[in-house]
PDB file of N, CA and C in Angstrom:
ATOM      1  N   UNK H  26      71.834  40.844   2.852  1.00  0.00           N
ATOM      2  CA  UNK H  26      71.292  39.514   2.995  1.00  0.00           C
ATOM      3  C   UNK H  26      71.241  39.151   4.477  1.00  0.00           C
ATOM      4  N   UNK H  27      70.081  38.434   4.751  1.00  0.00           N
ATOM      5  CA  UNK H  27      69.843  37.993   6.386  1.00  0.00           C
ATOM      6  C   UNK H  27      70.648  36.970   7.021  1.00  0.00           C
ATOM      7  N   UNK H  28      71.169  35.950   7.465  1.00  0.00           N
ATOM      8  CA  UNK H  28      72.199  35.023   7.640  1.00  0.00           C
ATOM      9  C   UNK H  28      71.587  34.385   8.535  1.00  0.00           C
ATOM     10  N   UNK H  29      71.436  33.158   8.699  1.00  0.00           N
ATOM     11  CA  UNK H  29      70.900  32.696   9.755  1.00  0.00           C
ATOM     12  C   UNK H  29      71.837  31.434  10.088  1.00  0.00           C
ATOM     13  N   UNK H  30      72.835  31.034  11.116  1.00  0.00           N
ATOM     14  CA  UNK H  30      73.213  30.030  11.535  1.00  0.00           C
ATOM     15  C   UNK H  30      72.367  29.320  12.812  1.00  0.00           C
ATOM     16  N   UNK H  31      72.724  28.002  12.580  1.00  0.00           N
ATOM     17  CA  UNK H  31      71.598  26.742  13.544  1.00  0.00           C
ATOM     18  C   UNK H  31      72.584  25.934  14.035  1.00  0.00           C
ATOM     19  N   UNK H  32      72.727  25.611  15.217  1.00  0.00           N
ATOM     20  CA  UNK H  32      73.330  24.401  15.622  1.00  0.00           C
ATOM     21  C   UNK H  32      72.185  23.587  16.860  1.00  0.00           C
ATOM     22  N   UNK H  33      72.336  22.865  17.610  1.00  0.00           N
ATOM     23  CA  UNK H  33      71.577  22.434  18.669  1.00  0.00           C
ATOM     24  C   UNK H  33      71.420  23.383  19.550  1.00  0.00           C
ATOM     25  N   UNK H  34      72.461  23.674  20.218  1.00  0.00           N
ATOM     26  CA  UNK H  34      71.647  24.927  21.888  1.00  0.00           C
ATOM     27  C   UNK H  34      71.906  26.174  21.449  1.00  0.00           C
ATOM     28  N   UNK H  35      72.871  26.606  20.216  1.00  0.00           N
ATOM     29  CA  UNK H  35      73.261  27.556  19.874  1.00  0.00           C
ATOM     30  C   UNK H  35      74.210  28.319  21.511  1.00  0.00           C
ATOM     31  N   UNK H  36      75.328  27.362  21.300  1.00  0.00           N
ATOM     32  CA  UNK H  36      76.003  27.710  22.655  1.00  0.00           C
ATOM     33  C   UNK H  36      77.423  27.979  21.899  1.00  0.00           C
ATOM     34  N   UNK H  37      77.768  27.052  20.854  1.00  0.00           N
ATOM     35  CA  UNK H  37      79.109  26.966  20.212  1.00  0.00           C
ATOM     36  C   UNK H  37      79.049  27.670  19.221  1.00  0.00           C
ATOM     37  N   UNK H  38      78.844  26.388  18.099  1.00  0.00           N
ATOM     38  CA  UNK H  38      79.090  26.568  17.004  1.00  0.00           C
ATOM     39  C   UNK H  38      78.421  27.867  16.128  1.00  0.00           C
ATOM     40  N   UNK H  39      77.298  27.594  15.702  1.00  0.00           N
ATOM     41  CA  UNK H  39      76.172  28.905  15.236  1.00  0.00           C
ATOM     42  C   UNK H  39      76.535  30.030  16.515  1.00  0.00           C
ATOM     43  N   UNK H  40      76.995  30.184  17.053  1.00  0.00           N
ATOM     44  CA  UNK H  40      77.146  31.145  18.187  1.00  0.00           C
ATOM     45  C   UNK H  40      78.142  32.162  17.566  1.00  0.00           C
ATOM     46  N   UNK H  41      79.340  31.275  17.683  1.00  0.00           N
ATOM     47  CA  UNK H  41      80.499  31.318  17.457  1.00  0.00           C
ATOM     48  C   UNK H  41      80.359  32.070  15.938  1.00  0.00           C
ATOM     49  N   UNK H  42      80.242  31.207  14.941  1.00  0.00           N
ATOM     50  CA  UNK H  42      79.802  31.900  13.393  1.00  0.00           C
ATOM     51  C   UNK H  42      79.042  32.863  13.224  1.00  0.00           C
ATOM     52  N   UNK H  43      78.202  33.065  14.365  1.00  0.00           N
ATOM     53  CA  UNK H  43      77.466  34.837  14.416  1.00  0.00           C
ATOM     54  C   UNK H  43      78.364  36.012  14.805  1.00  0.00           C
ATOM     55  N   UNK H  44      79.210  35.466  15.844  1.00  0.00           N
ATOM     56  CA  UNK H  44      79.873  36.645  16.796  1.00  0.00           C
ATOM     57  C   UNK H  44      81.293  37.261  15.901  1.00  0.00           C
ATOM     58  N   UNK H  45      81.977  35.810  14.673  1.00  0.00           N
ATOM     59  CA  UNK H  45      83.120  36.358  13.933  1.00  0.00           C
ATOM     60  C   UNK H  45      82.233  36.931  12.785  1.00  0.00           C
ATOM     61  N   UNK H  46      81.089  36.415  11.558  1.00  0.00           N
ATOM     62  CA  UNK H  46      80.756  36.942  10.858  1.00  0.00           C
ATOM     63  C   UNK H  46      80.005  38.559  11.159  1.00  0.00           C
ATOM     64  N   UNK H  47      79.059  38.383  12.539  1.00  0.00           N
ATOM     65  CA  UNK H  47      78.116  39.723  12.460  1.00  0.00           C
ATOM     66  C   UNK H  47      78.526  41.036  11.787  1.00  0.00           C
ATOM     67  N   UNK H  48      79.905  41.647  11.865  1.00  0.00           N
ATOM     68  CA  UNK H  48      80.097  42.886  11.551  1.00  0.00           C
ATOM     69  C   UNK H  48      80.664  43.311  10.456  1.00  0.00           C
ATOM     70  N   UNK H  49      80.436  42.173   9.722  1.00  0.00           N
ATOM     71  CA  UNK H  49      81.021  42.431   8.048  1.00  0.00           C
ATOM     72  C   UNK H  49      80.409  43.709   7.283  1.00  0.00           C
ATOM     73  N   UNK H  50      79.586  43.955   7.603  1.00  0.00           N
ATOM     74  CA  UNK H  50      78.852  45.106   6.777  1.00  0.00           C
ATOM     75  C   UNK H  50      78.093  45.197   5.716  1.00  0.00           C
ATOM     76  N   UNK H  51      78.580  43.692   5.583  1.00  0.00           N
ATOM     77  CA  UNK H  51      77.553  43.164   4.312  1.00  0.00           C
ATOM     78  C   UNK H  51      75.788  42.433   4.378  1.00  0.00           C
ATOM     79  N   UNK H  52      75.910  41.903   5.619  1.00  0.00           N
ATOM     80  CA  UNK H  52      74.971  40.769   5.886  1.00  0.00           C
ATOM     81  C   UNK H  52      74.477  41.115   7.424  1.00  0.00           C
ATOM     82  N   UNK H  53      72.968  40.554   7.584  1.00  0.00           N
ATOM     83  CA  UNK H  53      72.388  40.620   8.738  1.00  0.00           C
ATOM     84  C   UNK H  53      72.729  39.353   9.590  1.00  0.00           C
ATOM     85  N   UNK H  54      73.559  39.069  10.878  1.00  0.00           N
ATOM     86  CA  UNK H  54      73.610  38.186  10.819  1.00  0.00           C
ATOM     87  C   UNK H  54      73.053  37.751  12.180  1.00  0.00           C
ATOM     88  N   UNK H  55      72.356  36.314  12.294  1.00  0.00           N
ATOM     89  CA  UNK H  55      71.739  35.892  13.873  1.00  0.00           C
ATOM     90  C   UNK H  55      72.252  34.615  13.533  1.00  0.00           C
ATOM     91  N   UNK H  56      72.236  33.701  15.086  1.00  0.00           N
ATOM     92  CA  UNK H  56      72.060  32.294  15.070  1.00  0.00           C
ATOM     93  C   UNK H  56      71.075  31.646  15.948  1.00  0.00           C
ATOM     94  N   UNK H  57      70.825  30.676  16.024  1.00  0.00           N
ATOM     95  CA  UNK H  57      70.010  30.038  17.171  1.00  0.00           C
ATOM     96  C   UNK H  57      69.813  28.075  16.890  1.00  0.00           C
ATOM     97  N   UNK H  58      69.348  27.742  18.347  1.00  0.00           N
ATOM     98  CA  UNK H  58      69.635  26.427  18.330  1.00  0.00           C
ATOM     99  C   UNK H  58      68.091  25.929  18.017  1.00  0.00           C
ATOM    100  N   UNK H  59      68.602  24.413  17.679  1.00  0.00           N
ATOM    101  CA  UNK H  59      66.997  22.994  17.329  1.00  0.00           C
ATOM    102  C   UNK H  59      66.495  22.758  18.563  1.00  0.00           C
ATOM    103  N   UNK H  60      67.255  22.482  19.655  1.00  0.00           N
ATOM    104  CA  UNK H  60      67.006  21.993  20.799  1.00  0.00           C
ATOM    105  C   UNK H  60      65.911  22.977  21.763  1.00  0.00           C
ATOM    106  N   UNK H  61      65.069  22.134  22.467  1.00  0.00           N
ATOM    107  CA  UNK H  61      64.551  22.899  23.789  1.00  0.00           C
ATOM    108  C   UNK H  61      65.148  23.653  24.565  1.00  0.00           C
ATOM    109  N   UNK H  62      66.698  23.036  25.037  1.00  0.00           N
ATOM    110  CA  UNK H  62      67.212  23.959  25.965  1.00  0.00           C
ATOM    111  C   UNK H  62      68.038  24.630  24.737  1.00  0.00           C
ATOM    112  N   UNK H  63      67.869  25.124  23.821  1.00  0.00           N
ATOM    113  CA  UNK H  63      69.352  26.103  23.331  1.00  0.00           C
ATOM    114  C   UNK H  63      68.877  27.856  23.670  1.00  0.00           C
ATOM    115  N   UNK H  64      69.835  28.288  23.874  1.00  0.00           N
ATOM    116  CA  UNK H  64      70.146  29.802  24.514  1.00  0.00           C
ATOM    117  C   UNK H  64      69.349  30.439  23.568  1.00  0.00           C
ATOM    118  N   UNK H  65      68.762  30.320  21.954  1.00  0.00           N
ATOM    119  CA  UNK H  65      68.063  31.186  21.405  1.00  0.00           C
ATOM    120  C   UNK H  65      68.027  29.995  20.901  1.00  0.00           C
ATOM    121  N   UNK H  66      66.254  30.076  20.552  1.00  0.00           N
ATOM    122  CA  UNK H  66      66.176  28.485  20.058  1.00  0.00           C
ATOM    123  C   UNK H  66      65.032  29.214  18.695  1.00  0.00           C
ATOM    124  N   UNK H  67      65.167  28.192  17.388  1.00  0.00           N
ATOM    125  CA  UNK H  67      64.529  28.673  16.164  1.00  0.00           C
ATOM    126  C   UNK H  67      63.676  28.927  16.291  1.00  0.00           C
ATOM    127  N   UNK H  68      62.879  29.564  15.652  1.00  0.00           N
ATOM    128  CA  UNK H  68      61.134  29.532  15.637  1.00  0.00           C
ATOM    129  C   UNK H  68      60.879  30.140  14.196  1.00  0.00           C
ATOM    130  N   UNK H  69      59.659  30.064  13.656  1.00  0.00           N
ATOM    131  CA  UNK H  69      59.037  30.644  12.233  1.00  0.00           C
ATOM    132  C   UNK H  69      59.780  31.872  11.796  1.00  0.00           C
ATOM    133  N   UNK H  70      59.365  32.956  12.648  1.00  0.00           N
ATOM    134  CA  UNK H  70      60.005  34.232  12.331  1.00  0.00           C
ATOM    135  C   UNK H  70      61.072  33.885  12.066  1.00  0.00           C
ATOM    136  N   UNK H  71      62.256  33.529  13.032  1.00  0.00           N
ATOM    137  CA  UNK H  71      64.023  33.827  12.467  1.00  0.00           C
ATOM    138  C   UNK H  71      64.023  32.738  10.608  1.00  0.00           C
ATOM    139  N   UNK H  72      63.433  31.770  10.934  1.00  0.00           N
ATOM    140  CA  UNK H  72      63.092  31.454   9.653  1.00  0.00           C
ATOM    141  C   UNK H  72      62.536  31.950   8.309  1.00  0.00           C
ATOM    142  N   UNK H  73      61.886  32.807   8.680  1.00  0.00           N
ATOM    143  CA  UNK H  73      60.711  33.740   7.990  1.00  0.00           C
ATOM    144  C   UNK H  73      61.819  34.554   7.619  1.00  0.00           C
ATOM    145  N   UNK H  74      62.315  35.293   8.578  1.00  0.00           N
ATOM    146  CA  UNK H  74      63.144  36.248   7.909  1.00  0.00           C
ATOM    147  C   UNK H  74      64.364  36.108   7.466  1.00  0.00           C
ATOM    148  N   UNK H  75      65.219  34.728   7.770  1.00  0.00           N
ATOM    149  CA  UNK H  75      66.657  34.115   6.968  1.00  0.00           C
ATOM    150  C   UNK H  75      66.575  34.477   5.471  1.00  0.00           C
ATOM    151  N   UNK H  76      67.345  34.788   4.840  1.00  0.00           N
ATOM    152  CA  UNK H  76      67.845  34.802   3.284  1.00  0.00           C
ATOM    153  C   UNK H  76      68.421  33.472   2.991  1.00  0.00           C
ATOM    154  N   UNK H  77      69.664  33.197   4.191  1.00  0.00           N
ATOM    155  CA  UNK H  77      70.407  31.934   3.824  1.00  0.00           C
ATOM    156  C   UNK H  77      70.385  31.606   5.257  1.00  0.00           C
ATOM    157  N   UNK H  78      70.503  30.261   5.357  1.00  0.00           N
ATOM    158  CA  UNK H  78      70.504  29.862   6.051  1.00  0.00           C
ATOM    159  C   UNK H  78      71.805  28.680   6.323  1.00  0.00           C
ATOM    160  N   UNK H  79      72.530  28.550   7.083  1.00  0.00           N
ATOM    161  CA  UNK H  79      73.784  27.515   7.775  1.00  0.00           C
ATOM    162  C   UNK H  79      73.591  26.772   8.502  1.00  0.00           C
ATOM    163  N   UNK H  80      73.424  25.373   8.674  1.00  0.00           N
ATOM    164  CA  UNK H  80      73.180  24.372   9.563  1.00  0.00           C
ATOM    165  C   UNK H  80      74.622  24.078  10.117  1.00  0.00           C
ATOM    166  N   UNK H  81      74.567  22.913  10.741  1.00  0.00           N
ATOM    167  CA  UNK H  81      76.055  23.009  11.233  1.00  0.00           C
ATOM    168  C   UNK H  81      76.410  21.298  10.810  1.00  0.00           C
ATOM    169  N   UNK H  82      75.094  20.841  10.944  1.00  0.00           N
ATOM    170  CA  UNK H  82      74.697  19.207  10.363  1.00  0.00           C
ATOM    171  C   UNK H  82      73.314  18.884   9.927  1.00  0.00           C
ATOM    172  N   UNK H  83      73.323  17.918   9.273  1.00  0.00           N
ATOM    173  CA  UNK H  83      71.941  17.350   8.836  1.00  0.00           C
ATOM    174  C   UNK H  83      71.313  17.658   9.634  1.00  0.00           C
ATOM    175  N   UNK H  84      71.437  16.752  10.850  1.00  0.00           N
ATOM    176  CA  UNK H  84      70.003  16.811  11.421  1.00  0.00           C
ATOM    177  C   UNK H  84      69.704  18.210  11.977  1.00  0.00           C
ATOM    178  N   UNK H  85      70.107  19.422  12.107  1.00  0.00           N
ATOM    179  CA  UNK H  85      69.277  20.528  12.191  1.00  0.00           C
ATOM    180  C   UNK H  85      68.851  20.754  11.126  1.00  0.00           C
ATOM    181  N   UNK H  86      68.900  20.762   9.820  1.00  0.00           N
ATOM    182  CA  UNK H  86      68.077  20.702   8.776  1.00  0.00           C
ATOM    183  C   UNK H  86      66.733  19.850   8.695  1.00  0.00           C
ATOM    184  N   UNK H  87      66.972  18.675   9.318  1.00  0.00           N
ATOM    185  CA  UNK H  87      66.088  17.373   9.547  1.00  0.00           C
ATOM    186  C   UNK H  87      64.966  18.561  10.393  1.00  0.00           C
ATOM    187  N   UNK H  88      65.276  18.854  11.378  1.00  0.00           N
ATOM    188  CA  UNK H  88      64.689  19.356  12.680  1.00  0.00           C
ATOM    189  C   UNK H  88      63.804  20.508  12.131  1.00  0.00           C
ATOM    190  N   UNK H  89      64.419  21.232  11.508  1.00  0.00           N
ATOM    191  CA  UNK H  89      63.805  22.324  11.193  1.00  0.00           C
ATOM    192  C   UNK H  89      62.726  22.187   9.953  1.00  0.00           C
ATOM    193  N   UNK H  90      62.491  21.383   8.842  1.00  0.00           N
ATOM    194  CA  UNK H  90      62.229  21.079   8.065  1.00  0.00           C
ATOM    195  C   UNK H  90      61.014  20.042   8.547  1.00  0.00           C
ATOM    196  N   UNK H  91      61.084  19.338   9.568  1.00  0.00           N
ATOM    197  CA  UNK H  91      60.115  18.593  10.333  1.00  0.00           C
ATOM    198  C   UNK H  91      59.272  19.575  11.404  1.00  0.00           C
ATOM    199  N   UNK H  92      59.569  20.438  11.788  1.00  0.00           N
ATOM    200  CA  UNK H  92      58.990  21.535  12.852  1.00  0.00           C
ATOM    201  C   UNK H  92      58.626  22.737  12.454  1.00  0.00           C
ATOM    202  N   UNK H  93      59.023  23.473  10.902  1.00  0.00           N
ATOM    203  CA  UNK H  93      58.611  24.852  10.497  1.00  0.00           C
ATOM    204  C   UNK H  93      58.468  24.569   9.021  1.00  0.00           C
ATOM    205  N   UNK H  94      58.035  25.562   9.055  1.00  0.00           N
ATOM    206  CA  UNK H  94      57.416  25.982   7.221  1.00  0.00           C
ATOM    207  C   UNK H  94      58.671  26.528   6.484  1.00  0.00           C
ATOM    208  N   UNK H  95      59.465  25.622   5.750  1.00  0.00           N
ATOM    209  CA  UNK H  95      60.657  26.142   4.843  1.00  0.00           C
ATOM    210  C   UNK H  95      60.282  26.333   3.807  1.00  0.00           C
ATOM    211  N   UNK H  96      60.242  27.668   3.084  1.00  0.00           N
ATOM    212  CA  UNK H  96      59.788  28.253   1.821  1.00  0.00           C
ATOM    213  C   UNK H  96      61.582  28.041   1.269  1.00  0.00           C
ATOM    214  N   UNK H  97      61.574  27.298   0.220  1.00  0.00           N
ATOM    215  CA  UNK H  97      63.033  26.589  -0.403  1.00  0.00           C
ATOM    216  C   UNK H  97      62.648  27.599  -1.976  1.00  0.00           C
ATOM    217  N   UNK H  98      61.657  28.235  -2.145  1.00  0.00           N
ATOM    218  CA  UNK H  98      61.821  29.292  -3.168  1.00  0.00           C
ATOM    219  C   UNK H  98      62.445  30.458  -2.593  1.00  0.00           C
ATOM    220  N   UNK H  99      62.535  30.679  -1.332  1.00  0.00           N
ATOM    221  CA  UNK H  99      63.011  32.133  -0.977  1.00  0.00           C
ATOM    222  C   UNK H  99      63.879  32.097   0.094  1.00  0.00           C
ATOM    223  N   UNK H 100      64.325  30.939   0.517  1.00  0.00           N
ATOM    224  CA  UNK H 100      65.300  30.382   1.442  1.00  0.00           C
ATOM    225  C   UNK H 100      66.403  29.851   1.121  1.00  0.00           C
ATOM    226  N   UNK H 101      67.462  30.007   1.192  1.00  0.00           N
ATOM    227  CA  UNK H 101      68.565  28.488   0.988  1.00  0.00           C
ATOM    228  C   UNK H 101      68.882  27.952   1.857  1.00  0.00           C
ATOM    229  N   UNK H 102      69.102  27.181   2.257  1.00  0.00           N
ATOM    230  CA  UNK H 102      69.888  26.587   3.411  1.00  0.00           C
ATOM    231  C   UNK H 102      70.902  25.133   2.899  1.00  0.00           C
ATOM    232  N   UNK H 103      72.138  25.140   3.915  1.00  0.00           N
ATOM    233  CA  UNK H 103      73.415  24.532   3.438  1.00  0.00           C
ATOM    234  C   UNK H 103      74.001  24.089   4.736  1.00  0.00           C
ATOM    235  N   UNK H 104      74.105  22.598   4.556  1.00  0.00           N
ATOM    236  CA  UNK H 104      74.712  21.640   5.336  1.00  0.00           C
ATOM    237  C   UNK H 104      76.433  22.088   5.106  1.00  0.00           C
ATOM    238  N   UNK H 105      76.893  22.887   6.884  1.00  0.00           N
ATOM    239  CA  UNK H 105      78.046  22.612   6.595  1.00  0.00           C
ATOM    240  C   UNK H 105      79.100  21.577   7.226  1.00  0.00           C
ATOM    241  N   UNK H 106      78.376  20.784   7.898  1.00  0.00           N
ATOM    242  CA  UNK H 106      78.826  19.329   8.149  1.00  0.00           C
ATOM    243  C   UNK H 106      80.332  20.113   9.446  1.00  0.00           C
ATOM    244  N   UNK H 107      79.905  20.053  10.596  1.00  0.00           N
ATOM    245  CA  UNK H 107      80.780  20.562  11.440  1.00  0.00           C
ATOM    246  C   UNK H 107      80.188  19.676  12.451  1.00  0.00           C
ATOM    247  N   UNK H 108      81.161  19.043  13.269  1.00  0.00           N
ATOM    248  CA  UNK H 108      80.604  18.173  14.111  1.00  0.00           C
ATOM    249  C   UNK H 108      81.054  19.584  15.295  1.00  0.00           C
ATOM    250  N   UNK H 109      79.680  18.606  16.917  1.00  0.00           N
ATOM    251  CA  UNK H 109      79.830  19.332  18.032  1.00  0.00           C
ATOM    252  C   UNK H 109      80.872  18.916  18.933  1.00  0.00           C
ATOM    253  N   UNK H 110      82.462  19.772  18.203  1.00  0.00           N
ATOM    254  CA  UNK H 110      83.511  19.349  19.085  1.00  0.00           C
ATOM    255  C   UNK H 110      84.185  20.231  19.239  1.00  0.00           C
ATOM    256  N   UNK H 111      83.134  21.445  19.618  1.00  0.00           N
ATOM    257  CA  UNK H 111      84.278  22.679  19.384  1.00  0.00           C
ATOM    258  C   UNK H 111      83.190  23.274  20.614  1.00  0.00           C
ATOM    259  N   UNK H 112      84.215  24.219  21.194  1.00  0.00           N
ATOM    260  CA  UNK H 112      83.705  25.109  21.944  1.00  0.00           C
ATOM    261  C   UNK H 112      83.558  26.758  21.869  1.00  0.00           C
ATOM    262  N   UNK H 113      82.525  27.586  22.184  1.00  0.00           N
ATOM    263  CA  UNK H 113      82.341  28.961  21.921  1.00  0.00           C
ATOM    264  C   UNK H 113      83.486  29.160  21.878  1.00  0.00           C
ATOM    265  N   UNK H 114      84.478  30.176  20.393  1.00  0.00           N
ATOM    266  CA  UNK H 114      85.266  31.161  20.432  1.00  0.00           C
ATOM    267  C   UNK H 114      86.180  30.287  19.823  1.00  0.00           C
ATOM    268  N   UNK H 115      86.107  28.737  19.726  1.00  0.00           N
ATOM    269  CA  UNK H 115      87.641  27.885  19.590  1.00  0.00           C
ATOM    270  C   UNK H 115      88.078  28.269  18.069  1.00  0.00           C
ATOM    271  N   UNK H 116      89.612  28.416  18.633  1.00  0.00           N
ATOM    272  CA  UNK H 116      90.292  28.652  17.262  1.00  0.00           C
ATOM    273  C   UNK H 116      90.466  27.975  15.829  1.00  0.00           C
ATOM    274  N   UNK H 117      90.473  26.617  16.102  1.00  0.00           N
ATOM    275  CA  UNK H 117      90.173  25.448  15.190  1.00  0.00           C
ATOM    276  C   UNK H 117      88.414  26.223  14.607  1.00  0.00           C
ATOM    277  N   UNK H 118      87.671  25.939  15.452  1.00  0.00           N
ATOM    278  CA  UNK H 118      86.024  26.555  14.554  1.00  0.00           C
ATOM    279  C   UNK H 118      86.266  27.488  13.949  1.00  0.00           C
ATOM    280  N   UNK H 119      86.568  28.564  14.627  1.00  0.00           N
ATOM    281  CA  UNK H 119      86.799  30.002  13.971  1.00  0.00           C
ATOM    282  C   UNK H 119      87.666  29.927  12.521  1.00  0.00           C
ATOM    283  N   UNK H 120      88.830  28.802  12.183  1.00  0.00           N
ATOM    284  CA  UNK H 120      89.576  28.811  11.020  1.00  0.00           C
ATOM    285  C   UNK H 120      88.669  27.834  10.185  1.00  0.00           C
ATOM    286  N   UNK H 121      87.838  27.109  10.301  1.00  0.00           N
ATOM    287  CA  UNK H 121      87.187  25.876   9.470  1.00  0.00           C
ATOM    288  C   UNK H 121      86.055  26.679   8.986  1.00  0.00           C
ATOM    289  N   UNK H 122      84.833  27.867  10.021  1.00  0.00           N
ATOM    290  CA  UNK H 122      84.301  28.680   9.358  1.00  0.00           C
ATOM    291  C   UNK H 122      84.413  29.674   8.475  1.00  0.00           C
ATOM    292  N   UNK H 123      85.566  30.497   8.713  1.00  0.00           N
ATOM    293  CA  UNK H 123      86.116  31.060   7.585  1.00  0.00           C
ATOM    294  C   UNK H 123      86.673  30.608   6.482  1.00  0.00           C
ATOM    295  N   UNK H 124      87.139  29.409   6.525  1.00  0.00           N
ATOM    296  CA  UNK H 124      87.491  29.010   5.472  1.00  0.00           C
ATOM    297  C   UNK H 124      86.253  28.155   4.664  1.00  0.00           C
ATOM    298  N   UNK H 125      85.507  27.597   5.493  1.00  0.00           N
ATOM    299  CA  UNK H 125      84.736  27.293   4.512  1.00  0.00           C
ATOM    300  C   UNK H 125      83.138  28.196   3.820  1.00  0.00           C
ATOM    301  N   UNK H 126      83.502  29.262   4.452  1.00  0.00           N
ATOM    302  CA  UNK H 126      82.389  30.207   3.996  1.00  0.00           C
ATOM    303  C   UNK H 126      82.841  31.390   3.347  1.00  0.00           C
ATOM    304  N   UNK H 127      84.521  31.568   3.362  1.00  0.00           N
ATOM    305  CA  UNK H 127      85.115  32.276   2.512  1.00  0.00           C
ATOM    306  C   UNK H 127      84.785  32.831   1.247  1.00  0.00           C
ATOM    307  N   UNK H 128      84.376  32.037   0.300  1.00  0.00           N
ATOM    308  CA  UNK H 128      83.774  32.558  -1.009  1.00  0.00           C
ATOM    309  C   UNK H 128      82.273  33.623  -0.482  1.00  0.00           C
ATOM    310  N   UNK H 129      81.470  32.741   0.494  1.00  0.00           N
ATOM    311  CA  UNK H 129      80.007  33.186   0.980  1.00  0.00           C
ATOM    312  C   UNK H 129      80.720  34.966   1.100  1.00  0.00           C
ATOM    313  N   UNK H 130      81.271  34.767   2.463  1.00  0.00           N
ATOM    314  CA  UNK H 130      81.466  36.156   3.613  1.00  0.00           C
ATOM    315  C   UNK H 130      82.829  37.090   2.400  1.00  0.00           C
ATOM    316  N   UNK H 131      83.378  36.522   1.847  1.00  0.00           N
ATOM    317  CA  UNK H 131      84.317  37.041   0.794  1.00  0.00           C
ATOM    318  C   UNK H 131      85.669  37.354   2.168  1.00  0.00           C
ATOM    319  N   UNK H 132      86.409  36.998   2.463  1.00  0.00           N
ATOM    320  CA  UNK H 132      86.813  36.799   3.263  1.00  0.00           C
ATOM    321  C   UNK H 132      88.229  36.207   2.525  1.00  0.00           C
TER     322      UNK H 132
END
């Protein structure tokens, strides 16, 4: 399955949830940001090719859903309500993503 995490610049959070999930062996995994300035920012394709998809809050769902073509027959995507108060690598993120994607990543 493809994995796609989203946050705004894709500096933290979706960053962060790519770099602990990527090497599970199970799943393809990328992230990228809503924003103009984010370090890898969404576009159709990474959309196109997501299986599932991870927001980090509404409004990147808002964003993306207002700016690209979401096929919701062949997409999922899931608000996991993480506010931007964490920084790349932080240990607090790193335990709130695993735990709350635990069942997902089997973990």
């Amino acid at each position: 399955m493809k994995v796609l995490f989203v946050c705004s610049r894709n500096a933290w959070r979706s960053r962060t949830a790519e770099t602990i999930f990527k090497n599970n062996g199970l799943h393809e995994i990328r992230s990228a940001g809503t924003e103009p300035s984010a370090r890898i920012r969404i576009n159709q394709k990474m959309l196109d090719w997501a299986d599932r998809i991870f927001v980090m809050e509404a409004k990147h769902k808002r964003r993306i859903l207002e700016n690209l073509e979401f096929d919701k027959h062949t997409t999922t995507m899931e608000i996991l309500d993480i506010p931007d108060d964490y920084q790349y690598m932080d240990d607090d993120l790193i335990e709130i993503l695993e735990i709350m994607l635990s069942d997902f990543f089997g973990n």
